[in-house]
CSV table of C-alpha atoms in Angstrom, one decimal:
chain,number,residue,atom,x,y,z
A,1466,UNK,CA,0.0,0.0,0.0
A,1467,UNK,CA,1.2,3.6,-0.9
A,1468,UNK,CA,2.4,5.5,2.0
A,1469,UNK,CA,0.3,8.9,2.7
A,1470,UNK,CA,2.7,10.3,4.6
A,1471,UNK,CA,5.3,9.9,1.9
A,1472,UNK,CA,2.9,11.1,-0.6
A,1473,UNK,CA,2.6,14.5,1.0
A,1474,UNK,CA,6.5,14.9,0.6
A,1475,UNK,CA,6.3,13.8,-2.5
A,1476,UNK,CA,6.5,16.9,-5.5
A,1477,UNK,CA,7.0,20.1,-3.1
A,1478,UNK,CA,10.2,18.2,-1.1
A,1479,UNK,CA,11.7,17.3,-4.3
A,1480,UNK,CA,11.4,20.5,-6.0
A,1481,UNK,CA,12.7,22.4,-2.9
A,1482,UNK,CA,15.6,19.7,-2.7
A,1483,UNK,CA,16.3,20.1,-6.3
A,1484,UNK,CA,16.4,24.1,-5.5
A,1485,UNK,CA,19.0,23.4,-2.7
A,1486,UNK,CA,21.2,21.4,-4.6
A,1487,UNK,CA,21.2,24.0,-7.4
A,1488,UNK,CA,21.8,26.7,-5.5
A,1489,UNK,CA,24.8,25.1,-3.5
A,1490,UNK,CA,26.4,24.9,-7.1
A,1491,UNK,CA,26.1,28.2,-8.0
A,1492,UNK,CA,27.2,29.4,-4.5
A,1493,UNK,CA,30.1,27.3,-3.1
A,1494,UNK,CA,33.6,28.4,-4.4
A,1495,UNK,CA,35.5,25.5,-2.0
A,1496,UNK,CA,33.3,22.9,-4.4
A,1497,UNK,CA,34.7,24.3,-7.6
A,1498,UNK,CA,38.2,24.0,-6.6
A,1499,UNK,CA,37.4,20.8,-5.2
A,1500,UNK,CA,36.3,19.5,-9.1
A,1501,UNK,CA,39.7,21.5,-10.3
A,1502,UNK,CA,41.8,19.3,-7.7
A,1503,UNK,CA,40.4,16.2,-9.2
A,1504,UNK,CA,42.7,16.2,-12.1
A,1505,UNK,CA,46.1,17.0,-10.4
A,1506,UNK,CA,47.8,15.8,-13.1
A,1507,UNK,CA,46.6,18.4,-16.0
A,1508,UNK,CA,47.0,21.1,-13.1
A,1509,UNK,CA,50.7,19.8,-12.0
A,1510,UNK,CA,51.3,19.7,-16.5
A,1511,UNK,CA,50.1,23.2,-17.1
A,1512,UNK,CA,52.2,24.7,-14.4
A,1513,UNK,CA,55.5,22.8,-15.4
A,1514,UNK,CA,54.7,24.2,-18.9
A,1515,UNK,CA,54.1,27.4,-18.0
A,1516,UNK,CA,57.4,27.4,-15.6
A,1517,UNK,CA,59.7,26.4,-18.2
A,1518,UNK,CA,58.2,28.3,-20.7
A,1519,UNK,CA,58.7,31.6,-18.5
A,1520,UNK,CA,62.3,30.0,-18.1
A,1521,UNK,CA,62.6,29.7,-21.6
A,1522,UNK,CA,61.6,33.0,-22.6
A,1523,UNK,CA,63.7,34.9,-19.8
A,1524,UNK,CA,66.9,33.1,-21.9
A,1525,UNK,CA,65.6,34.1,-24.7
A,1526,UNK,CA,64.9,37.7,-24.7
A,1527,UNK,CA,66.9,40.0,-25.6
A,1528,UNK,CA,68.2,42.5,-22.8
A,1529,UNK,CA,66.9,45.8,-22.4
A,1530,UNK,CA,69.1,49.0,-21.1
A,1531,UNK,CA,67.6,52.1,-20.2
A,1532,UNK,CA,69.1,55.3,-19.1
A,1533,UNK,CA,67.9,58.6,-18.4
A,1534,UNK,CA,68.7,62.0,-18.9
A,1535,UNK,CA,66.7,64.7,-17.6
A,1536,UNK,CA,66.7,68.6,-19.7
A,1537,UNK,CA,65.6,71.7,-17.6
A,1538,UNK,CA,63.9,74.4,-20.4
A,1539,UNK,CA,64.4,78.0,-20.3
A,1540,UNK,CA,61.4,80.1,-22.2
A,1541,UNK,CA,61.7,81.2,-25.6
A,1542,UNK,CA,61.7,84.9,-25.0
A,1543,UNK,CA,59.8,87.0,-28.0
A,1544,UNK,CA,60.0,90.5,-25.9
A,1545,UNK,CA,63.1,91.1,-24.0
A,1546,UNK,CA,60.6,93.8,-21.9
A,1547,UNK,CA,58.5,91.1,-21.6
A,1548,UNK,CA,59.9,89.0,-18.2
A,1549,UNK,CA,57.0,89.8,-15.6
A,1550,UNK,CA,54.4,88.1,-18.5
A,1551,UNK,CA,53.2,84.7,-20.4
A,1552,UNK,CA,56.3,85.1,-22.8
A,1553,UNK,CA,58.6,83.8,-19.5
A,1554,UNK,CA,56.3,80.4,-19.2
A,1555,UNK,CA,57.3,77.0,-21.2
A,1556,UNK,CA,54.8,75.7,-22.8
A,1557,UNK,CA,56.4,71.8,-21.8
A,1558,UNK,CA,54.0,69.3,-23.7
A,1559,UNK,CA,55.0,71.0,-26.8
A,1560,UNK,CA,58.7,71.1,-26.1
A,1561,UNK,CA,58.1,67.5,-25.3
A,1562,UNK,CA,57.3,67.1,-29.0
A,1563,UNK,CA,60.2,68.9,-30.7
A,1564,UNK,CA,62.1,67.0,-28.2
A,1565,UNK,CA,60.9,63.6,-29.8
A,1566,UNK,CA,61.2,64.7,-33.3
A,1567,UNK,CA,63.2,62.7,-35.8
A,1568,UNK,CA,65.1,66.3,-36.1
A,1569,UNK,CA,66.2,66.0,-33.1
A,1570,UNK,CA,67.4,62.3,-33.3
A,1571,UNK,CA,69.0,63.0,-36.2
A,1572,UNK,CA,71.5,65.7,-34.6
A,1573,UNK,CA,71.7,62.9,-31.8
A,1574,UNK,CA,73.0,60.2,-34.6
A,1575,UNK,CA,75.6,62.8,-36.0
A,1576,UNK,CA,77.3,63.2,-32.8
A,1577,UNK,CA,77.1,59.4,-32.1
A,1578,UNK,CA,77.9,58.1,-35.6
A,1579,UNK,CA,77.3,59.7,-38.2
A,1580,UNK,CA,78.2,56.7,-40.7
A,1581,UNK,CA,75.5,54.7,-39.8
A,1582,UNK,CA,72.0,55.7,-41.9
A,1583,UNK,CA,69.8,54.3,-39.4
A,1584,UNK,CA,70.4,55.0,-36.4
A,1585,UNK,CA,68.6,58.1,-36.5
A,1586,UNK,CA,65.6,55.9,-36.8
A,1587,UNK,CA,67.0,53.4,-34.1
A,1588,UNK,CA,67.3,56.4,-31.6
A,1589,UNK,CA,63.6,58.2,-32.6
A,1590,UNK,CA,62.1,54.4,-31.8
A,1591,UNK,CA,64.0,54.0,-28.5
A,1592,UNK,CA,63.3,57.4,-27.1
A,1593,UNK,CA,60.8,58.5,-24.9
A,1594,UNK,CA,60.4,61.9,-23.8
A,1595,UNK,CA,58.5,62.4,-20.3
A,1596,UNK,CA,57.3,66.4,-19.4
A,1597,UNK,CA,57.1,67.3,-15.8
A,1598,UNK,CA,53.8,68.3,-15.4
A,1599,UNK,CA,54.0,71.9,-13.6
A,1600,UNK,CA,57.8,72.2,-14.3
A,1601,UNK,CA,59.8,73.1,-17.3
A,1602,UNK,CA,61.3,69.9,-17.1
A,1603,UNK,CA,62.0,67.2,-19.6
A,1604,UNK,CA,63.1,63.7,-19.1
A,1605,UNK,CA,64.8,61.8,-22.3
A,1606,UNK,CA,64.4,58.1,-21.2
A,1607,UNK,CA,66.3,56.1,-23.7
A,1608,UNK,CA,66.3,52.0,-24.4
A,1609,UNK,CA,69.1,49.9,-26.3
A,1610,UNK,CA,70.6,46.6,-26.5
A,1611,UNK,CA,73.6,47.6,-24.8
A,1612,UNK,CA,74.1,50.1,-21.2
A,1613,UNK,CA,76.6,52.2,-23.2
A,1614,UNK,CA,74.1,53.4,-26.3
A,1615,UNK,CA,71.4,53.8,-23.9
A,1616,UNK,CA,72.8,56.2,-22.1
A,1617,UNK,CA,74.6,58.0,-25.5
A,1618,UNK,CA,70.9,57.8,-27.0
A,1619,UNK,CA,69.7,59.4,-23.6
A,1620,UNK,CA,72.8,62.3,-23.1
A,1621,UNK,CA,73.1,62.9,-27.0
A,1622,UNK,CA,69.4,63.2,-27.7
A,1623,UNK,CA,69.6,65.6,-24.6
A,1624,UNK,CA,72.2,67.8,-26.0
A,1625,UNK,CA,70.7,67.5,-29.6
A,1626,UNK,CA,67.3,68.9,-28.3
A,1627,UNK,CA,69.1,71.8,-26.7
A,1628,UNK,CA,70.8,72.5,-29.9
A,1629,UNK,CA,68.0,73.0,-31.9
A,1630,UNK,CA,66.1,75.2,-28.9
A,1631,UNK,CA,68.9,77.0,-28.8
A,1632,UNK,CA,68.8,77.4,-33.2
A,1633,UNK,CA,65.3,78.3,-32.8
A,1634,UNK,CA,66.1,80.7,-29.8
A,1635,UNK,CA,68.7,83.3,-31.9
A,1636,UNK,CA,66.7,82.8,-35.1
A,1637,UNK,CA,63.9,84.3,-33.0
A,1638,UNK,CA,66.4,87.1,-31.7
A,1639,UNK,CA,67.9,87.8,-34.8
A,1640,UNK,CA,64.3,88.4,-36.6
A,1641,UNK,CA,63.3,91.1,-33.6
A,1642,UNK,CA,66.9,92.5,-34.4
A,1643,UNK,CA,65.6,93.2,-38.1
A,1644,UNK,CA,62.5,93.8,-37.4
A,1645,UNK,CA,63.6,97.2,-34.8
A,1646,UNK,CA,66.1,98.0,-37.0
A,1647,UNK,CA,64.0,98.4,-39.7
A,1648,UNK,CA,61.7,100.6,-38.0
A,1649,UNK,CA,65.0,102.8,-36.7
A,1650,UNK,CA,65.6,103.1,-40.4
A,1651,UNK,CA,62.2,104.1,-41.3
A,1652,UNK,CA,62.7,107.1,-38.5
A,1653,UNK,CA,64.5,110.5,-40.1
A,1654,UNK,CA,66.2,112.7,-38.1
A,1655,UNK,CA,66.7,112.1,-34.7
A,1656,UNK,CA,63.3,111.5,-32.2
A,1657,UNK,CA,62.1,110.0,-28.9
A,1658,UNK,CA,60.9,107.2,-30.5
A,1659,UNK,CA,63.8,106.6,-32.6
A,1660,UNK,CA,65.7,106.5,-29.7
A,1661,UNK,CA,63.1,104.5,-27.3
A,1662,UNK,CA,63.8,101.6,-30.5
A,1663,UNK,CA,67.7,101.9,-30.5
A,1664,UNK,CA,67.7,101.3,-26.5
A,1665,UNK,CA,65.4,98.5,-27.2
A,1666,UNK,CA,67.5,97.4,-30.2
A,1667,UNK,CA,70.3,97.2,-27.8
A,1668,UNK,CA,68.3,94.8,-25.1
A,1669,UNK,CA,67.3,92.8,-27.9
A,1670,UNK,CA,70.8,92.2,-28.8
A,1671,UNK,CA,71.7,91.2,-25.3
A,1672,UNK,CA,68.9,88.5,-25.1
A,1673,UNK,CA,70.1,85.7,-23.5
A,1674,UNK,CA,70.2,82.5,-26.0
A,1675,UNK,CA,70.9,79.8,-23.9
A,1676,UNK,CA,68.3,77.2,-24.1
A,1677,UNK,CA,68.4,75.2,-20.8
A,1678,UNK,CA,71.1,72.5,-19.8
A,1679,UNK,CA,70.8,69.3,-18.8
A,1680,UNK,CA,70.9,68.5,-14.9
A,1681,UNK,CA,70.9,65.4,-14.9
A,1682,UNK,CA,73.3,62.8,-16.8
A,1683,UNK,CA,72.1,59.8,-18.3
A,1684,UNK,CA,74.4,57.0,-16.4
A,1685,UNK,CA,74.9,53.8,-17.7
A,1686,UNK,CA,73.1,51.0,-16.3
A,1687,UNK,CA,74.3,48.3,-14.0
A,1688,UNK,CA,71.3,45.7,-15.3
A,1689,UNK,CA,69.0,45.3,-17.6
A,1690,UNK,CA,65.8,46.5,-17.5
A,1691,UNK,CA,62.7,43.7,-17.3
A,1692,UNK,CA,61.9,41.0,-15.2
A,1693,UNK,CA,64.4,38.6,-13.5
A,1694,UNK,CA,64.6,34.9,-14.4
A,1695,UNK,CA,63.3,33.5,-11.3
A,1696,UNK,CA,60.2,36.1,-12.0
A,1697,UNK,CA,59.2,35.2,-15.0
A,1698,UNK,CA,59.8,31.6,-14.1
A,1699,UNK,CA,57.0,32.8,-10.8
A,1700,UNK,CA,54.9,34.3,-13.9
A,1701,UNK,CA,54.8,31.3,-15.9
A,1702,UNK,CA,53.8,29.0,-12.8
A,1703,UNK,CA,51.0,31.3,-11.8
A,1704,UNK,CA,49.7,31.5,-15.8
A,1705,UNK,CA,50.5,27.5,-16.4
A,1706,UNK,CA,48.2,27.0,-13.1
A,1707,UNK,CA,45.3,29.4,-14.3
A,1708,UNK,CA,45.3,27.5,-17.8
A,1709,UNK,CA,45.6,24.1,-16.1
A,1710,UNK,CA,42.6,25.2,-13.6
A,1711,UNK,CA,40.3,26.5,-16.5
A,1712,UNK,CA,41.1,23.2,-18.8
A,1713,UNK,CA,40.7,21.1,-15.8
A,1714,UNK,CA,36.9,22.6,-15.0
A,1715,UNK,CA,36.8,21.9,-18.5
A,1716,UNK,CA,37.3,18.2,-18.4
A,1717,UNK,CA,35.2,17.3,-15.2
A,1718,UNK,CA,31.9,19.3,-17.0
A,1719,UNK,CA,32.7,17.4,-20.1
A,1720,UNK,CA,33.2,13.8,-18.5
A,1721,UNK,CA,30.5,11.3,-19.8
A,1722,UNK,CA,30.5,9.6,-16.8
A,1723,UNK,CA,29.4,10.7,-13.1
A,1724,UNK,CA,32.7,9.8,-11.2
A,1725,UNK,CA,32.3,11.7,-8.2
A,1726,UNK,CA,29.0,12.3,-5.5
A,1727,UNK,CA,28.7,16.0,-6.3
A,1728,UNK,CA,28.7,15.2,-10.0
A,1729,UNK,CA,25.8,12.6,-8.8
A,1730,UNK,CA,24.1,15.9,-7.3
A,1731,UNK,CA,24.5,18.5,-10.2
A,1732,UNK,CA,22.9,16.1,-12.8
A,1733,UNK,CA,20.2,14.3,-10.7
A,1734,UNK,CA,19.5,18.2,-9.7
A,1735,UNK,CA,18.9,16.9,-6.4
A,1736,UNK,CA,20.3,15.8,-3.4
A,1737,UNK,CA,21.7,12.6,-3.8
A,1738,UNK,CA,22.3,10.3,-0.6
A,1739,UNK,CA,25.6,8.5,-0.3
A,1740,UNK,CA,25.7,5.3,0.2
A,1741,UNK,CA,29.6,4.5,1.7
A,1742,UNK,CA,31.2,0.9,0.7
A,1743,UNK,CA,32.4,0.2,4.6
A,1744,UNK,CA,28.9,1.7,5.6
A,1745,UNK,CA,26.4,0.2,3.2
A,1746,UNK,CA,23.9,-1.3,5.3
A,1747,UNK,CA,24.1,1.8,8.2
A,1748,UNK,CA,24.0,4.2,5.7
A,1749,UNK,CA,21.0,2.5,3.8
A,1750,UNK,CA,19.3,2.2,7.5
A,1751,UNK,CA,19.8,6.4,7.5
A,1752,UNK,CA,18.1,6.8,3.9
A,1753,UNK,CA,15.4,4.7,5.1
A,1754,UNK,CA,15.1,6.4,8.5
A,1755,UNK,CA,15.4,10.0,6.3
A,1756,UNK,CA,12.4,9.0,3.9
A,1757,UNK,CA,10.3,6.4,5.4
A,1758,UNK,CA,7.6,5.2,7.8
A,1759,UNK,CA,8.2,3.2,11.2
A,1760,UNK,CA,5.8,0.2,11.9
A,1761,UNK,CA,3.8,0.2,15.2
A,1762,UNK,CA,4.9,-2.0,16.9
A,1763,UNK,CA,7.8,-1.2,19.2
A,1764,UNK,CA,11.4,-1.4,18.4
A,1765,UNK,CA,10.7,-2.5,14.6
A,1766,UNK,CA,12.8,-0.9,11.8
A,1767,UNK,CA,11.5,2.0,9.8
A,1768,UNK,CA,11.0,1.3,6.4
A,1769,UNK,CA,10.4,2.7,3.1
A,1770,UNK,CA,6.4,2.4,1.6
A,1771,UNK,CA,6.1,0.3,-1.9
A,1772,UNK,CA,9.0,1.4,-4.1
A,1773,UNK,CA,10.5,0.9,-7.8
A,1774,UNK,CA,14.5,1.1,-7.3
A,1775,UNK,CA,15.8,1.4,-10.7
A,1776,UNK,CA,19.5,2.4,-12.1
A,1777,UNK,CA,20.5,3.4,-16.0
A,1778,UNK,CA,23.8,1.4,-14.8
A,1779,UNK,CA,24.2,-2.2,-15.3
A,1780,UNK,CA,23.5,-4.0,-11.9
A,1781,UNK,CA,23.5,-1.2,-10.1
A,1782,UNK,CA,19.7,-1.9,-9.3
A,1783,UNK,CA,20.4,-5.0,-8.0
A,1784,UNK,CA,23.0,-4.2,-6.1
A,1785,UNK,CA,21.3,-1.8,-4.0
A,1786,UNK,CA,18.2,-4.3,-3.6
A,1787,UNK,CA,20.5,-6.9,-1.9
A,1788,UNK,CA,22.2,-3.8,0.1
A,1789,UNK,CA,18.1,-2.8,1.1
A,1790,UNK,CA,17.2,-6.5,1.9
A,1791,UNK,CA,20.0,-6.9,4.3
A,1792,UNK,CA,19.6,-3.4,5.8
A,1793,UNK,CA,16.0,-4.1,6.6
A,1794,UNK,CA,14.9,-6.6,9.4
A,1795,UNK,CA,11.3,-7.1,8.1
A,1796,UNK,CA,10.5,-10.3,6.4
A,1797,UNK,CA,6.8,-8.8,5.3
A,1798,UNK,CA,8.9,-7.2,2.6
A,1799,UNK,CA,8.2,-8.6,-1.2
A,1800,UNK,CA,11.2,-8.6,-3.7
A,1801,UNK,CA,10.1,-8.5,-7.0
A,1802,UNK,CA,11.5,-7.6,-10.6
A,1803,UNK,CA,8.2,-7.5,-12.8
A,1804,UNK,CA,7.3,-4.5,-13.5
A,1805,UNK,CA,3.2,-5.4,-13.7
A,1806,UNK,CA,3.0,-6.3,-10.4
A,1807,UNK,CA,0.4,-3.6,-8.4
A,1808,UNK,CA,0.9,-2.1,-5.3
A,1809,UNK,CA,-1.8,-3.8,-2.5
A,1810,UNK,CA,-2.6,-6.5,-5.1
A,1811,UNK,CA,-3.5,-10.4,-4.1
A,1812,UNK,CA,-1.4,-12.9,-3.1
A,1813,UNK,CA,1.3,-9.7,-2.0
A,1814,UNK,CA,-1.1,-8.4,-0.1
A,1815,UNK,CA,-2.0,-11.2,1.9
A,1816,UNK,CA,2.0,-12.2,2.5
A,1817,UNK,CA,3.7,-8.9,2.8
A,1818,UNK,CA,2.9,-5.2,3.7
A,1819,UNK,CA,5.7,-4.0,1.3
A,1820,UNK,CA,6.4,-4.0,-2.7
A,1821,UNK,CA,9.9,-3.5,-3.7
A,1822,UNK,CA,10.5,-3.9,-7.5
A,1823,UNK,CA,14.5,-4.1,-8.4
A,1824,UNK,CA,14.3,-3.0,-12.0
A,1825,UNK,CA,15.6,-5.7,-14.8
A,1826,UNK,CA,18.3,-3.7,-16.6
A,1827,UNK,CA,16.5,-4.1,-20.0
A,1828,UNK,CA,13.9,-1.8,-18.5
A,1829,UNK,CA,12.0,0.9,-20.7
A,1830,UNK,CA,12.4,4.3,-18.6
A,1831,UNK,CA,8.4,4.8,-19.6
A,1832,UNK,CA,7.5,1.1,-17.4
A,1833,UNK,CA,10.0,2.3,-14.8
A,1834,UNK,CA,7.7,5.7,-14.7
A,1835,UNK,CA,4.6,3.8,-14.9
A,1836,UNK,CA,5.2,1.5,-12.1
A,1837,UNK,CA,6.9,4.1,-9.8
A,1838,UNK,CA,3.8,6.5,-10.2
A,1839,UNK,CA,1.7,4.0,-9.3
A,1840,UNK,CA,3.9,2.8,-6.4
A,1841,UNK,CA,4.6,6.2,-5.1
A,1842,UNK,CA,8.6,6.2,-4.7
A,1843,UNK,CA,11.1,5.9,-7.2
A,1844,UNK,CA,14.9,5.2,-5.9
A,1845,UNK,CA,17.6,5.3,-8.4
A,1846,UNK,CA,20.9,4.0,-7.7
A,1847,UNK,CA,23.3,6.0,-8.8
A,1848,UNK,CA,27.4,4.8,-9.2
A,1849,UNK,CA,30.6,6.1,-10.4
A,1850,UNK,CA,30.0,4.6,-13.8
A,1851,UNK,CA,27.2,6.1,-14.2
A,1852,UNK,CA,25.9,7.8,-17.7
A,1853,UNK,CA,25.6,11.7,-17.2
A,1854,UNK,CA,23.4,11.9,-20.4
A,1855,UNK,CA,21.3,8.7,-18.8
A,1856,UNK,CA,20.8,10.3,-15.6
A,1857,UNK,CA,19.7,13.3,-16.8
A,1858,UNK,CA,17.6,12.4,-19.1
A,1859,UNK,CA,15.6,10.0,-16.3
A,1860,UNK,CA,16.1,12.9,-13.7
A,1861,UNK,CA,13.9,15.3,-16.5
A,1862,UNK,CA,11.8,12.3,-17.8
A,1863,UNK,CA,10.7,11.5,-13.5
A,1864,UNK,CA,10.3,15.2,-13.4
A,1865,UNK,CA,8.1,16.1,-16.6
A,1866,UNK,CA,5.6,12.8,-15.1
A,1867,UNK,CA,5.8,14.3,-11.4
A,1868,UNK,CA,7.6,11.0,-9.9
A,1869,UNK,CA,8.1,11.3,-6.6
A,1870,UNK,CA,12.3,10.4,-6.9
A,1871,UNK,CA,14.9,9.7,-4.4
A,1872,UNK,CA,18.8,9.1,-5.7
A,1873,UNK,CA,21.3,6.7,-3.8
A,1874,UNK,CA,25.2,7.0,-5.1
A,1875,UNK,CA,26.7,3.7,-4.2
A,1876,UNK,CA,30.4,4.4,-3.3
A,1877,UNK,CA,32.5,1.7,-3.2
């Protein structure tokens, strides 16, 4: 006879377990890592990989220098009356550019070598030129193969920049020079205003050309610039170990087979009861206790009500039925593999109080269905070798029919 009390557990109990399980997926980040640390050996692979590859590309690269020299600007002065206004400010970003102009690393490559065609280029590539923000200040950061042309590139791309300020500075002098003279020439006679232009004529003359100097050296460098072997040897490992973490989610999603008790709970979608080798028959006693009904008369064994125990693995059914019989002490309990017989029905009901019906393997999931509706209970026995797309399907299949389902992972 179908139990009533396990009836009203029935639907709501397994959709709120099914909830719980699913949620606990989502949620826990320790069971994630704990699927990752199943496959130590793709983990322990990646990270040797990714170690001797960050070995192998620390012997491989080829080592940077960098030096720096750093530039401080004087302004460009158009009015030599003009000290107390705008004129005396440097406008630095824009320096910054002239500085890093192929001009510029052109005068550099004369001074350095002026036989070789491209390292005017090599010098433009390698330089950086860094403003100070809020100070006339520029810093020529240069980067070669070698500490002694970094810092030439740096202290001769320095000078070079200073050069052609300083160019630009008397060309700018000379042109007011012209242009007062020419108004002096224009004047006949002598005047106040003719002479207010010679006296400036004179200051103009007097303008200071010098177009900054450099205050700091660019030294040549003890090391190379970059990372050290043992850090990109530290880089690799923690890169190898990502990879081998991501392939090795990879691979326990993707495994065909359930393997592991979580796995059991993901795909059945609900909580799955263990069922421990060296604790078969206490632990079935528990899943009993957990789901079923106790008899009335004192100190008998609680039991489950009429059930269908069924597996997509081959004799896993069976096994658990012979694990069932021994757990339980009743001997009004019916074992039975047909799949017609009815719950309550004649000659069972007059010998035992309980159905059990162990599933033959070459069981249609649809009769499985049937019978377990009718009986009330399905229990599925679920085992390392397992099918993920069997379970799943049956797991959807009991669900779209409103089976009342219970799933046992036999671990041993």
């Amino acid at each position: 006879m179908t139990s009533a009390a396990y009836t009203r557990r029935s639907v709501s109990g397994s959709r709120a377990s099914r909830s719980t399980a699913q949620s606990q997926q989502h949620l826990s980040l320790a069971e994630q890592f704990k699927k990752i640390f199943r496959h130590p050996g793709i983990l322990a692979l990646c990270v040797l990989l990714g170690a001797l590859l960050g070995g192998l590309a620390s012997i491989l690269q080829t080592p940077t220098y960098v030096s720096t020299a750093k530039v401080v600007v004087n302004p460009l002065v158009a009015d030599p009356n003009a000290e107390a206004t705008t004129q005396m400010k440097v406008e630095i970003d824009t320096e910054a550019s002239v500085a890093g102009s192929y001009q510029v690393s052109e005068a550099a490559a004369q001074k350095i070598d002026p036989s070789d065609p491209d390292l005017a280029n090599s010098i433009n590539q390698n330089l950086e030129v860094i403003p100070h923000s809020g100070a006339s200040i520029l810093d020529f950061k240069a980067s070669a193969g070698s500490a002694e042309k970094a810092a030439d590139y740096a202290n001769e791309s320095a000078n070079a920049y200073l050069t052609v300020r300083q160019d630009a500075l008397k060309k700018q002098v000379d042109s007011n020079v012209q242009g007062i003279q020419a108004q002096i020439d224009a004047i006949e006679g002598e005047s106040a205003a003719k002479t207010a232009l010679q006296e400036k004529l004179g200051q103009v003359k007097s303008t200071s050309t010098t177009p900054g100097r450099v205050i700091t050296e660019g030294n040549v460098p003890s090391a190379a610039s970059g990372l050290d072997t043992w850090k990109m040897v530290l880089v690799g490992t923690v890169a190898g170990a990502l990879i081998g973490a991501v392939i090795a989610a990879i691979v326990d999603s993707k495994s065909r087979k359930v393997k592991y008790f979580d796995r059991a709970n993901d795909v059945a979608g609900q909580d799955v009861y263990p069922i421990r080798g060296s604790h078969e028959v206490e632990d079935t006693r528990r899943f009993v206790l957990s789901l079923g009904e106790a008899s009335n008369t004192p100190g008998s064994t609680a039991r489950l009500p009429n059930a269908v125990i069924y597996s997509p693995t081959p004799g896993a059914a069976s096994k658990f039925t012979e694990i069932f019989a021994s757990a339980q002490d009743d001997s009004n309990i019916h074992f039975t593999d047909s799949l017609r017989v009815k719950p309550g029905s004649g000659a069972i009901l007059e010998a035992a109080q309980q159905t059990i019906i162990a599933t033959p393997q070459d069981s249609e999931v649809s009769d499985v269905l049937r019978a377990a509706k009718s009986f009330g209970l399905c229990i599925v026995a679920v085992t390392a070798e397992t099918s993920v797309h069997e379970l799943r399907e049956f797991a959807h299949a009991a669900e779209s029919v409103r089976v009342n389902t219970e799933y046992v992972f036999l671990d041993n």
